[in-house]
mmCIF file of C-alpha atoms in Angstrom:
data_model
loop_
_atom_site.group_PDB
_atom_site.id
_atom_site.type_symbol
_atom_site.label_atom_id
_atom_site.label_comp_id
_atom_site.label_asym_id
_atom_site.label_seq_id
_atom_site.Cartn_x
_atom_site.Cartn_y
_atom_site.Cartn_z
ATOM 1 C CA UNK A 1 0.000 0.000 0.000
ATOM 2 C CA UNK A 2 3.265 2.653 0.680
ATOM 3 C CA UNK A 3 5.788 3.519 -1.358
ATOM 4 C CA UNK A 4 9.371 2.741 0.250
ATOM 5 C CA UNK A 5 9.247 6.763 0.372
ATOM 6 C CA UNK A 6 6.710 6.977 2.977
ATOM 7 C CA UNK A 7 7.913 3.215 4.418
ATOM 8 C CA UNK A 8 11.042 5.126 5.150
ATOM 9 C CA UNK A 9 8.892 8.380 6.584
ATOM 10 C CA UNK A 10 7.281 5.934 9.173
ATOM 11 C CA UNK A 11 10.565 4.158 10.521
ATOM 12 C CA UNK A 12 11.814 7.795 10.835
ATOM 13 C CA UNK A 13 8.706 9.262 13.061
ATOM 14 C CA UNK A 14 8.777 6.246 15.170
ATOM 15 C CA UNK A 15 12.465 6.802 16.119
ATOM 16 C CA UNK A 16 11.617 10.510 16.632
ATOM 17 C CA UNK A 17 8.446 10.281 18.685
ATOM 18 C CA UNK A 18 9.342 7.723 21.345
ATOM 19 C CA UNK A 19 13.239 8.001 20.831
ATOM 20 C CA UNK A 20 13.568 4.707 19.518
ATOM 21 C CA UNK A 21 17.024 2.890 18.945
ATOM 22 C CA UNK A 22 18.700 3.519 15.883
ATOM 23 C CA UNK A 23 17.533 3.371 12.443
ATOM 24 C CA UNK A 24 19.486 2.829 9.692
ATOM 25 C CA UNK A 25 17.734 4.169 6.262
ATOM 26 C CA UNK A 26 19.832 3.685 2.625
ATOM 27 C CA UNK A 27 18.510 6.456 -0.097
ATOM 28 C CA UNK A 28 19.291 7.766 -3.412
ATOM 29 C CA UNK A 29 19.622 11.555 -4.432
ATOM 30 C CA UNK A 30 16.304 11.039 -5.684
ATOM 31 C CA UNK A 31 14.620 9.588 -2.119
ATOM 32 C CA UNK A 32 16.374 12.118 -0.267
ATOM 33 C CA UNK A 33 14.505 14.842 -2.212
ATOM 34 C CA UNK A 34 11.118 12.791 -2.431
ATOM 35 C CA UNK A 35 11.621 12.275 1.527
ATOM 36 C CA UNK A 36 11.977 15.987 2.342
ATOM 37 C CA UNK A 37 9.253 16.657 0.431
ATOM 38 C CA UNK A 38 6.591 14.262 2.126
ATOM 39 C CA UNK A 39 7.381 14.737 5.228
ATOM 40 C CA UNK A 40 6.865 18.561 4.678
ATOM 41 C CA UNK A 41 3.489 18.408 3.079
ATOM 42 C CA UNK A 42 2.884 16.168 6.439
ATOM 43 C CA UNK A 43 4.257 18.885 8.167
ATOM 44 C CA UNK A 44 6.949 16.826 10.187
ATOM 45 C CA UNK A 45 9.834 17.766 8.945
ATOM 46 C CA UNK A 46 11.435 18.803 11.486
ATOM 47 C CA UNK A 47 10.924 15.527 13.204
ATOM 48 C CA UNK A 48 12.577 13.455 10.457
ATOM 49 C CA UNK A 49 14.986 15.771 10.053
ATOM 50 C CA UNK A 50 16.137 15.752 14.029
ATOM 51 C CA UNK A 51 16.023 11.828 13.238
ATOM 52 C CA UNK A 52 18.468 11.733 10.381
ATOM 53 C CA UNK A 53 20.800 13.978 12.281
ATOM 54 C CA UNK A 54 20.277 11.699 15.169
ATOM 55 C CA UNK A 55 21.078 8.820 14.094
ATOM 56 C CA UNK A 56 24.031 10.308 11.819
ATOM 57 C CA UNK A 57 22.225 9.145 8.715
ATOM 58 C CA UNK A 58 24.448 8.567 5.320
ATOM 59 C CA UNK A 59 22.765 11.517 3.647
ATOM 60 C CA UNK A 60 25.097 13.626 2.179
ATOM 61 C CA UNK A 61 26.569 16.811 3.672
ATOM 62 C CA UNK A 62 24.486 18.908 1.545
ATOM 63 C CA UNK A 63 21.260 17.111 2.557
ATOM 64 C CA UNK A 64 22.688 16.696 6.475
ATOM 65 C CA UNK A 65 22.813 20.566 6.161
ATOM 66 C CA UNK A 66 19.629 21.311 4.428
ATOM 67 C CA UNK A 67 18.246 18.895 7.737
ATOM 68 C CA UNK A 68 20.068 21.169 9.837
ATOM 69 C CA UNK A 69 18.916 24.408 8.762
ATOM 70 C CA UNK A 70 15.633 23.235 8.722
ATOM 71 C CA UNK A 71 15.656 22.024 12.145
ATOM 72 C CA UNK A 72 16.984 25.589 13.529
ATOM 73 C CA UNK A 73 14.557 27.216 11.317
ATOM 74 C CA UNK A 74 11.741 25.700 12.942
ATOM 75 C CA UNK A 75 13.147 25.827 16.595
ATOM 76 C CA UNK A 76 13.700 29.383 16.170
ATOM 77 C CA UNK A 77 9.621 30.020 15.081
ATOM 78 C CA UNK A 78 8.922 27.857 17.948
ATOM 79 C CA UNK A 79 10.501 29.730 20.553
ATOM 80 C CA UNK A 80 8.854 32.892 18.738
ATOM 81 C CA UNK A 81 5.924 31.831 19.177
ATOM 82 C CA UNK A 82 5.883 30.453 22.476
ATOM 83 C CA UNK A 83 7.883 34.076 24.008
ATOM 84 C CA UNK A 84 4.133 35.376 22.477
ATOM 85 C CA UNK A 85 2.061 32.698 23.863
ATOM 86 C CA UNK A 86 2.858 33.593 27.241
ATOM 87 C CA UNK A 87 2.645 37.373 26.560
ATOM 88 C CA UNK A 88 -0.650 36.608 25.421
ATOM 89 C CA UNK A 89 -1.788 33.883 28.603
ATOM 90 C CA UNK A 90 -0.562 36.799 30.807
ATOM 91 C CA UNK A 91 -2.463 39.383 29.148
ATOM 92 C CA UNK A 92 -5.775 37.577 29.294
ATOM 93 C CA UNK A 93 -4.917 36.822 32.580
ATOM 94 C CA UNK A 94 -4.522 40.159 33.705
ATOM 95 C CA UNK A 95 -8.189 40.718 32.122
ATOM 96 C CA UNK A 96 -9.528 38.028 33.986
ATOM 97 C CA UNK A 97 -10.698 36.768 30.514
ATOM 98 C CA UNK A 98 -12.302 32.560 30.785
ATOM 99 C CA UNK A 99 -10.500 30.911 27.454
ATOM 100 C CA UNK A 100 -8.845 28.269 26.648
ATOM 101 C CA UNK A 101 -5.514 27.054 24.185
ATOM 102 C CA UNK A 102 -5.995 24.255 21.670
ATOM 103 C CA UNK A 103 -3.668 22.225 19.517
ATOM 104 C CA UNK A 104 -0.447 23.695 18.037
ATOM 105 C CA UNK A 105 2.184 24.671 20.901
ATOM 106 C CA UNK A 106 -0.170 23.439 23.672
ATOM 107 C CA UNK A 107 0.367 19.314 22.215
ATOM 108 C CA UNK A 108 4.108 20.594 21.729
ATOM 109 C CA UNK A 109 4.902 20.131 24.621
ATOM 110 C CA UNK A 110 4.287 16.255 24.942
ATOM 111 C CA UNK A 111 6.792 16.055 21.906
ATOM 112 C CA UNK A 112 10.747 14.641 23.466
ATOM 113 C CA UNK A 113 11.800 18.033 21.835
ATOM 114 C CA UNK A 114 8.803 20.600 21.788
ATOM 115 C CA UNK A 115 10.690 23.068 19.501
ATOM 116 C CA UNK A 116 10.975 20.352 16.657
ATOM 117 C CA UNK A 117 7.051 20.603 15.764
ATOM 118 C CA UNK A 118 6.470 22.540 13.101
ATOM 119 C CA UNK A 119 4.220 24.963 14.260
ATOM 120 C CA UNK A 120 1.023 27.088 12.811
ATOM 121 C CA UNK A 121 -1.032 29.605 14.647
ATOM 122 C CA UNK A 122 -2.341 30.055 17.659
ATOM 123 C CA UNK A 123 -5.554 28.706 18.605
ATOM 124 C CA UNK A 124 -7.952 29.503 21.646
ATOM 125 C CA UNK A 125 -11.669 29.170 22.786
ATOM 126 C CA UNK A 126 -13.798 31.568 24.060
ATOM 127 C CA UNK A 127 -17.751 30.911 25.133
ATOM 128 C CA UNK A 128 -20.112 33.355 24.552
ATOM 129 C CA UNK A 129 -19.850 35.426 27.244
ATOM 130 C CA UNK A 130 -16.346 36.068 26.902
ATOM 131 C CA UNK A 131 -15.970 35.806 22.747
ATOM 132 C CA UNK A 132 -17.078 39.983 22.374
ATOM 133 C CA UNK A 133 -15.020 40.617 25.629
ATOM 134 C CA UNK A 134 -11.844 39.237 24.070
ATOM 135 C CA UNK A 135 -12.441 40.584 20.672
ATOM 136 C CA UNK A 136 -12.891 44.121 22.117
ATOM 137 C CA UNK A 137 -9.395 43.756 24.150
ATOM 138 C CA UNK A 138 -7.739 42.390 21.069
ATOM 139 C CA UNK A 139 -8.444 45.481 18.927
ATOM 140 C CA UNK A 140 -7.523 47.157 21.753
ATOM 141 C CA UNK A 141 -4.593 45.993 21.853
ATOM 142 C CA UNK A 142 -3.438 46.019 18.002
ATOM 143 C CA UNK A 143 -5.237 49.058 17.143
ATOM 144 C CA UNK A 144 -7.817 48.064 14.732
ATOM 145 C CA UNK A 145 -11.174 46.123 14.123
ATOM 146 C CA UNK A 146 -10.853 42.395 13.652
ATOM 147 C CA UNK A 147 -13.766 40.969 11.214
ATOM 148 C CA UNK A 148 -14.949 37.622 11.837
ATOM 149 C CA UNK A 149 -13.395 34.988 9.242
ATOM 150 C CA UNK A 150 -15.726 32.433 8.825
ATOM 151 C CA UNK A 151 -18.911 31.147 11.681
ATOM 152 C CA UNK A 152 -16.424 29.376 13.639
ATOM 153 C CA UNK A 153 -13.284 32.224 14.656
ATOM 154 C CA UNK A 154 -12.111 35.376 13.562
ATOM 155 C CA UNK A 155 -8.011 35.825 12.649
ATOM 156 C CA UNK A 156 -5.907 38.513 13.517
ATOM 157 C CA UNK A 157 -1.911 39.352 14.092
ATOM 158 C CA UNK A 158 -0.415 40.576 17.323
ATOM 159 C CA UNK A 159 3.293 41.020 17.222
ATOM 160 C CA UNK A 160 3.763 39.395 13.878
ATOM 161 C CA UNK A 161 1.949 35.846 15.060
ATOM 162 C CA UNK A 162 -1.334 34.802 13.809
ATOM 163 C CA UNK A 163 -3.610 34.083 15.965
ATOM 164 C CA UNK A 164 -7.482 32.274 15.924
ATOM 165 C CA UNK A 165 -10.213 33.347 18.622
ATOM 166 C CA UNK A 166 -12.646 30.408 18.089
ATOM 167 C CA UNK A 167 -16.549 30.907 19.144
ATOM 168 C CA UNK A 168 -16.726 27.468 18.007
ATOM 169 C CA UNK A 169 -13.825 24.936 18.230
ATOM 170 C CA UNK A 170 -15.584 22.243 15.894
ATOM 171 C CA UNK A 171 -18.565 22.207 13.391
ATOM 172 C CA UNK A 172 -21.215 19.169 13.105
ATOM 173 C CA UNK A 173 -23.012 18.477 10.637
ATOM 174 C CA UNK A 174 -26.123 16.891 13.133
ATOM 175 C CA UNK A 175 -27.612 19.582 15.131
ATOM 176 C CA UNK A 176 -27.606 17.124 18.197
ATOM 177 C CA UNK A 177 -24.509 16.749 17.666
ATOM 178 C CA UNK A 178 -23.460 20.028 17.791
ATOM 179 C CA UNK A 179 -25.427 20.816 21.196
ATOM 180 C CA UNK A 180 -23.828 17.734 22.554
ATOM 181 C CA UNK A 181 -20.616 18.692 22.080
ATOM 182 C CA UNK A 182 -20.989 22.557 23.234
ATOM 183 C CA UNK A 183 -23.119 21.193 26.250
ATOM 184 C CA UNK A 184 -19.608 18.810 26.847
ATOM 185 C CA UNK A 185 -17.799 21.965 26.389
ATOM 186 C CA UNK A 186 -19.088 24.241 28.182
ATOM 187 C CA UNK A 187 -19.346 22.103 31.321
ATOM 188 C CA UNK A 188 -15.809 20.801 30.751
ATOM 189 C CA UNK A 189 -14.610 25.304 30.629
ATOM 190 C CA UNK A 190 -16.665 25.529 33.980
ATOM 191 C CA UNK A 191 -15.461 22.042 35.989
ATOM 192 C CA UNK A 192 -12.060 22.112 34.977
ATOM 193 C CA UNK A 193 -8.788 24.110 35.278
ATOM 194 C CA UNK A 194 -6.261 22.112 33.514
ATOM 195 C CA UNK A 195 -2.980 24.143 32.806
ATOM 196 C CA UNK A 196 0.345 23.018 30.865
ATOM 197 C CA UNK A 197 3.511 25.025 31.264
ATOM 198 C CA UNK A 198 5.084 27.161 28.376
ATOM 199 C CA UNK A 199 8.216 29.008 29.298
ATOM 200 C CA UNK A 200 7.268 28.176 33.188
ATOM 201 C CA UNK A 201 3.579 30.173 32.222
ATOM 202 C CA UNK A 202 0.323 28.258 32.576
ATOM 203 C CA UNK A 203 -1.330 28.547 29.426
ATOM 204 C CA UNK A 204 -5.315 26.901 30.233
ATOM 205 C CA UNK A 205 -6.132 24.119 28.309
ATOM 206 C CA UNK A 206 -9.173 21.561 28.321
ATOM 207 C CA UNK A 207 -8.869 18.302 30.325
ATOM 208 C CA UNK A 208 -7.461 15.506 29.007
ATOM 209 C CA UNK A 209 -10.509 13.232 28.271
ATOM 210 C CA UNK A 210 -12.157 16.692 26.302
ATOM 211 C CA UNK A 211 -9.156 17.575 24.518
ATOM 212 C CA UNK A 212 -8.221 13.777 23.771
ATOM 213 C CA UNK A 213 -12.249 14.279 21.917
ATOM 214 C CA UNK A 214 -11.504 16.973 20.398
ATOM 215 C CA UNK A 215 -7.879 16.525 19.115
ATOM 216 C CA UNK A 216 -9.433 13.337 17.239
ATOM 217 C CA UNK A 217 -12.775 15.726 16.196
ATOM 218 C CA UNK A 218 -10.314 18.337 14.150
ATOM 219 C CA UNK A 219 -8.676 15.747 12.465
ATOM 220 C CA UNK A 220 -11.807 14.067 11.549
ATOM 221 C CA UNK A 221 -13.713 17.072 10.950
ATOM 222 C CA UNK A 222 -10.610 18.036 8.280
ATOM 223 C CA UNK A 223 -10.426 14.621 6.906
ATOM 224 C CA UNK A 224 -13.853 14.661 5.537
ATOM 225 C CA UNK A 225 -13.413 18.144 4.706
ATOM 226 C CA UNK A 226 -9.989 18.456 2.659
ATOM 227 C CA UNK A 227 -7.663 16.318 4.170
ATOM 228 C CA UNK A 228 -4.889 16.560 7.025
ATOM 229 C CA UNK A 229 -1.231 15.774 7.689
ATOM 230 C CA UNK A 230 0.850 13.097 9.546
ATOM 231 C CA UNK A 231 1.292 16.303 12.138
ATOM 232 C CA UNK A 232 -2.084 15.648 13.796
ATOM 233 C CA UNK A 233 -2.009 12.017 14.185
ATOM 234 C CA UNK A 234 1.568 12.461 15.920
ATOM 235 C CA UNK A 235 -0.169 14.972 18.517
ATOM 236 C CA UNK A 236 -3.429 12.295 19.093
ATOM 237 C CA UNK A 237 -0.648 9.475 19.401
ATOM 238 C CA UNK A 238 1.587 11.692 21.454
ATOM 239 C CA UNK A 239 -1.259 12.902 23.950
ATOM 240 C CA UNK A 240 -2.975 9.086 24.081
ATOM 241 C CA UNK A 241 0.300 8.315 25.575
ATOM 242 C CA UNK A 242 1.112 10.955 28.029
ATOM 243 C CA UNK A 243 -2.072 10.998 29.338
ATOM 244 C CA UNK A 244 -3.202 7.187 29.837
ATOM 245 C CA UNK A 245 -3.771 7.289 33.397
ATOM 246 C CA UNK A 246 -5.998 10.852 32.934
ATOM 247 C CA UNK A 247 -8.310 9.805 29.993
ATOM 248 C CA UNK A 248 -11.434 8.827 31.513
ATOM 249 C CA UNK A 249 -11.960 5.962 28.660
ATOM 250 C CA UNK A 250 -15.812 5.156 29.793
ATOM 251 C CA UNK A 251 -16.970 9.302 29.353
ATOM 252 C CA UNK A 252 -14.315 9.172 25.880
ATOM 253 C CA UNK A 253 -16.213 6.264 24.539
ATOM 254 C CA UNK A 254 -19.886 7.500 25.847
ATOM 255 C CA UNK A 255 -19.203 11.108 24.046
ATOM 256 C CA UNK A 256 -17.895 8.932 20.953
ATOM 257 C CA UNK A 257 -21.189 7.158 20.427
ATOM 258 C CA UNK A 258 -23.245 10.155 21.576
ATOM 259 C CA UNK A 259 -21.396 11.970 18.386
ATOM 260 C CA UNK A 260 -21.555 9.238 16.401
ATOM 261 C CA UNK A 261 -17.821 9.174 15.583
ATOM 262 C CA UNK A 262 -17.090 6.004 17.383
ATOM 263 C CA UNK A 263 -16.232 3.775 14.587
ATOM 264 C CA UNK A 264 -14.216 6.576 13.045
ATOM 265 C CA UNK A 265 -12.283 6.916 16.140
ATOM 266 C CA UNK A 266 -11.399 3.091 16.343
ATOM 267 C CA UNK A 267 -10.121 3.300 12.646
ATOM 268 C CA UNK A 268 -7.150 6.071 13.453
ATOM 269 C CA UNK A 269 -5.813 3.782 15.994
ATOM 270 C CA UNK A 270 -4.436 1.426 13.041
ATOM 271 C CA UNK A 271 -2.475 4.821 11.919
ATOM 272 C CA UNK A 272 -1.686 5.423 15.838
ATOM 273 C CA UNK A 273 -0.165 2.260 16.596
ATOM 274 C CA UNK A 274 0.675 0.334 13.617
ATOM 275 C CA UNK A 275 1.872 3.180 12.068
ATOM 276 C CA UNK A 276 3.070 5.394 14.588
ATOM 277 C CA UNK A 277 4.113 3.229 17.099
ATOM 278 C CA UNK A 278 1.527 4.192 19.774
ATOM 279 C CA UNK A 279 1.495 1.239 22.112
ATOM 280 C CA UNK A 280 -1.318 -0.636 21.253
ATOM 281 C CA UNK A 281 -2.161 -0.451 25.451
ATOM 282 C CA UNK A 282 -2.191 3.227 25.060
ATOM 283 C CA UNK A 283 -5.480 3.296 22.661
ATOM 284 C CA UNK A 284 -8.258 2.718 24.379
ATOM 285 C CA UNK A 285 -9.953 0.207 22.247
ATOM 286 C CA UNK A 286 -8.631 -2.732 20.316
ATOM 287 C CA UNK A 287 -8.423 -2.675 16.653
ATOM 288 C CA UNK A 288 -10.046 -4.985 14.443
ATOM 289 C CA UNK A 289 -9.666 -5.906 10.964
ATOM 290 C CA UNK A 290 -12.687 -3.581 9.974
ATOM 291 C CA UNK A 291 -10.515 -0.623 11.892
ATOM 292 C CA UNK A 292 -7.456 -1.818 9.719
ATOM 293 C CA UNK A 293 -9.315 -1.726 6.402
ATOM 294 C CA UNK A 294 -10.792 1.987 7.272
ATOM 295 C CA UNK A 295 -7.667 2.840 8.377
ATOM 296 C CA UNK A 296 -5.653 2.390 5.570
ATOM 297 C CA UNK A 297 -8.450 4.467 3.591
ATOM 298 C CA UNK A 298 -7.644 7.379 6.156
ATOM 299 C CA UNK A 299 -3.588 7.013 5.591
ATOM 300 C CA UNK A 300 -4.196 7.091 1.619
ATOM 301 C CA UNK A 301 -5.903 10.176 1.590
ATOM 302 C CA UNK A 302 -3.704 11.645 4.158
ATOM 303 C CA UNK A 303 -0.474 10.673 2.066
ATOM 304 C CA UNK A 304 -1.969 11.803 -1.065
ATOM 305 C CA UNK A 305 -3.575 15.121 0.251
ATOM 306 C CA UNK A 306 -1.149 15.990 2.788
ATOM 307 C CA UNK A 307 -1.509 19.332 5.400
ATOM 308 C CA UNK A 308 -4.809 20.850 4.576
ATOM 309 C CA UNK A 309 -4.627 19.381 1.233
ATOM 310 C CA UNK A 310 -2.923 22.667 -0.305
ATOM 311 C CA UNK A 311 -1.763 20.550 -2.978
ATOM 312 C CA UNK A 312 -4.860 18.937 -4.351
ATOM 313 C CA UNK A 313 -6.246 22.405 -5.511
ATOM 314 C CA UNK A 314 -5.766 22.353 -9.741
ATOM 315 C CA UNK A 315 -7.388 26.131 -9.638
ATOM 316 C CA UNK A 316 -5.101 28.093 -8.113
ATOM 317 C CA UNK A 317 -6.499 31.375 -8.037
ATOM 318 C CA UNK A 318 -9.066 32.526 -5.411
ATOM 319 C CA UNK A 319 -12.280 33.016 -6.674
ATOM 320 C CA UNK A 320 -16.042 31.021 -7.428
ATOM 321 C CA UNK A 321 -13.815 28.183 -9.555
ATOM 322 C CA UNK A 322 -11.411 27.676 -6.406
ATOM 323 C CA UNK A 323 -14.634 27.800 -4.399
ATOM 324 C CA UNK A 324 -16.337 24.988 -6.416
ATOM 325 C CA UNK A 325 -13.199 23.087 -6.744
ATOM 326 C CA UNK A 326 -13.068 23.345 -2.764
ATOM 327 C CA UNK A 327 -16.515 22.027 -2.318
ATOM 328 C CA UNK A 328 -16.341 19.207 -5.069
ATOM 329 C CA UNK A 329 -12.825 18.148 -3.121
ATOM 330 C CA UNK A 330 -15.063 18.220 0.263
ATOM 331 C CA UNK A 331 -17.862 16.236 -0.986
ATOM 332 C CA UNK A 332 -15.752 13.327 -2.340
ATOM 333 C CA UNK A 333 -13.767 13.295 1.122
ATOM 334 C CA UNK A 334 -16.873 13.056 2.911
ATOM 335 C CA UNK A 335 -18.424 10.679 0.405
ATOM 336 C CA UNK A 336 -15.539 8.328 2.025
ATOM 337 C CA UNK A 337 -16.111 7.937 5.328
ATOM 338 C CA UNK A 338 -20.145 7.596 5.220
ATOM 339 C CA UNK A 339 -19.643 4.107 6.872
ATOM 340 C CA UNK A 340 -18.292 4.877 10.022
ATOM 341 C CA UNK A 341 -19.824 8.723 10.458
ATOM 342 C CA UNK A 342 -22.866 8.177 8.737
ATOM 343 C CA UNK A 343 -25.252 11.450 10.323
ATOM 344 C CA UNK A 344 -21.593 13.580 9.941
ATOM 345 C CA UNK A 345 -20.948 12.495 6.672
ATOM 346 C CA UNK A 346 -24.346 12.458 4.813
ATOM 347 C CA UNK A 347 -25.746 15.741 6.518
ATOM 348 C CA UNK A 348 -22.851 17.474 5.442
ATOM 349 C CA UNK A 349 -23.506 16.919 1.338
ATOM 350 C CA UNK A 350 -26.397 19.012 1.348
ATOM 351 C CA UNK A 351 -24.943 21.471 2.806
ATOM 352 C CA UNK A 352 -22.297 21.189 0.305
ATOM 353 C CA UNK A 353 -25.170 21.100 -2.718
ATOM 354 C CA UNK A 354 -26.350 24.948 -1.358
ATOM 355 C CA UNK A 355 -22.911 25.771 -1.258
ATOM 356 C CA UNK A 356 -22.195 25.164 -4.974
ATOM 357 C CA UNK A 357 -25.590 26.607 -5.728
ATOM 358 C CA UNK A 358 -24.632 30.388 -4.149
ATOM 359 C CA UNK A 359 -21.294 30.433 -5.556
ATOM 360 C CA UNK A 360 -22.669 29.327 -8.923
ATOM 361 C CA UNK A 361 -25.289 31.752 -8.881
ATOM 362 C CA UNK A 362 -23.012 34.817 -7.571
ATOM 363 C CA UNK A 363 -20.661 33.723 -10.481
#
C-alpha cells in the first residue's frame, strides 16, 4: 500500500516520537529529495529531520545541512511563538478573561523536543460570554477592528503571530450533535482548570478526556473536509500516551457514540499504533480488521492530500472556480467515510449542494 518513500517516513517518526534505537535508512539523491518533500506536506519535517541527524544518517553533507537548517529554522519560530504565547496567557490573565488554548504549541509540549514541531497559529476558545469581551481587548490591543473569518473564529496578528479566537472549536453536521458537544464543552470550561507550562507560564487548556475528543474531532472534521497531515495524528498518538492514566476511557467512549464518531475513532488507531508506534495499550480500544481496512483508507488520503490538502487544488487562483473546486474536493472526502460517520458524513452533502448553488449563482 506505501511507497518505500513513505515506508522510510514511518521508521523515521517512530524513532523521533518515542526516541527509539537507531535506524538505519539507505537512499538515493532522488529519495532524499522525495523524503523531504513528504514529510513537509505532512508537516513533520522537522521531526525526520532531528532523526536523520540523530542517528548520523548517510545523507550527504548537503542534505545533512539542508536537515540542519531546517531544524533551527523551525526551533527558532517555535521559541517565537511560544515568548508570544505567554505574553498573550498573561495578558488575558490580567483581564480576567475565561479561554482556553488548543492544539499547536499546547500538544508541543508532549513532543521529546517541543521546539521540533512545526508549528502554525495560535488557537484559543472563548464561550459566549467572553468571545465579544476578548475581541474588544484584542483590537484594543493592536489598534484596529478584527472581522470575523468564517462562523467558527475570527483571525488577527499581534506582534507578527497569527492568531485564531474560536466561538466554536468544531462544526457538526447533526444539530444534536453540535449541542452535545458545546453542552460537553461548556461544562468541561466551567469544571475544569487544567494548565500546561510554556516558558514556566500556565497557558489553560481543556482536560485531558475533552481535549483527547476533540484533538481526534479536528482531524476528523478536516479529513472529511480536505484532508490533514501526519502532524495531527503524531499529537493524538503523542497525547494518548502521556495521558493514559488521565483519559477517563468510559466518558471518551460514551461522548464517541453520543457523536456518532465512534467507529471513526477506532479506525485512526491502526495509523496510531501500527503506524506510529503508539502502544497498542495506550489506545483505548482494540483494533479490528474492519478498523485496519478503514484505516488504511484514512492514511491514503492523508499521504496523497497531505496538510490541509494545499496541494490537491488544480485552480489556483481565489475566486467562485477555487470555491467549487473546494466544495467538489469536500464532498468526495466526505463521500468516504459515510460508513463509520454516517449522520456527519451524509448531513454534510447538502450542505455542500447549497454551497455550490450560491457560488454558482453569484458567479
Amino acid at each position: 500500500m506505501f511507497d518505500d518513500i513513505y515506508m522510510i517516513l514511518f521508521a523515521l517518526l517512530r524513532n523521533e516520537l518515542w526516541q527509539e534505537d537507531g535506524v538505519e535508512v539507505t537512499l538515493s539523491e532522488e529519495d532524499k529529495k522525495r523524503l523531504f518533500e513528504a514529510a513537509k506536506k505532512q508537516a513533520v519535517i522537522g521531526l525526520v529531520a532531528n532523526a536523520l541527524i540523530r542517528n548520523n544518517a548517510a545523507i550527504g553533507r548537503e542534505w545533512a545541512f539542508k536537515a540542519l537548517t531546517l531544524t533551527k529554522q523551525i526551533v527558532a519560530s517555535n521559541e517565537r511563538i511560544n515568548g508570544e504565547l505567554v505574553k498573550f496567557a498573561i495578558f488575558m490573565h490580567t483581564n480576567k478573561v475565561v479561554y482556553r488554548v488548543v492544539k499547536g504549541q499546547t500538544v508541543a509540549t508532549l513532543y521529546p523536543n517541543p521546539l521540533l514541531r512545526c508549528s502554525g497559529d495560535i488557537d484559543f476558545y472563548c464561550d459566549a460570554n467572553n468571545f465579544n469581551l476578548t475581541k474588544n481587548l484584542v483590537e484594543k490591543a493592536i489598534g484596529k477592528n478584527v472581522e470575523n473569518n468564517s462562523a467558527k473564529h475570527i483571525e488577527f496578528k499581534m506582534n507578527g503571530v497569527q492568531y485564531e479566537l474560536h466561538s466554536k472549536l468544531t462544526e457538526f453536521s447533526y444539530g444534536k450533535h453540535q449541542e452535545y458537544w458545546e453542552r460537553i464543552l461548556d461544562r468541561d470550561i466551567r469544571e475544569n482548570k487544567c494548565v500546561v507550562k510554556i516558558n514556566d507560564t500556565d497557558v489553560p487548556v481543556l482536560s485531558p478526556t475533552i481535549n483527547a475528543l476533540y484533538i481526534f474531532c479536528h482531524i476528523f472534521y478536516h479529513l472529511i473536509i480536505n484532508g490533514i497531515g501526519l502532524r495531527q495524528f503524531c499529537d493524538l498518538a503523542l497525547f494518548l500516551d502521556r495521558y493514559k492514566e488521565d483519559i477517563d476511557k468510559e466518558e471518551l467512549d460514551k461522548h464517541l457514540k453520543s457523536l456518532g464518531i465512534k467507529k471513526a475513532f477506532t479506525a485512526t488507531g491502526y495509523i496510531l499504533v501500527e503506524l506510529l508506534g503508539l502502544k497498542e495499550e495506550n489506545f483505548p480500544y482494540c483494533i479490528s480488521k474492519r478498523d485496519r481496512k478503514v484505516g488504511k483508507r484514512m492514511v491514503a488520503s492523508v499521504m496523497e492530500d497531505g496538510n490541509w490538502a494545499r496541494d490537491k487544488h488544480k485552480v489556483k487562483k481565489k475566486g467562485v472556480m477555487h470555491s467549487i473546486e473546494t466544495g467538489y474536493i469536500s464532498l468526495m472526502q466526505s463521500m468516504k467515510y459515510v460508513d463509520v460517520a454516517p449522520m456527519e458524513c451524509i448531513l454534510r452533502m447538502p450542505r455542500l449542494g447549497m454551497f455550490f448553488l450560491e457560488k454558482l449563482h453569484k458567479g
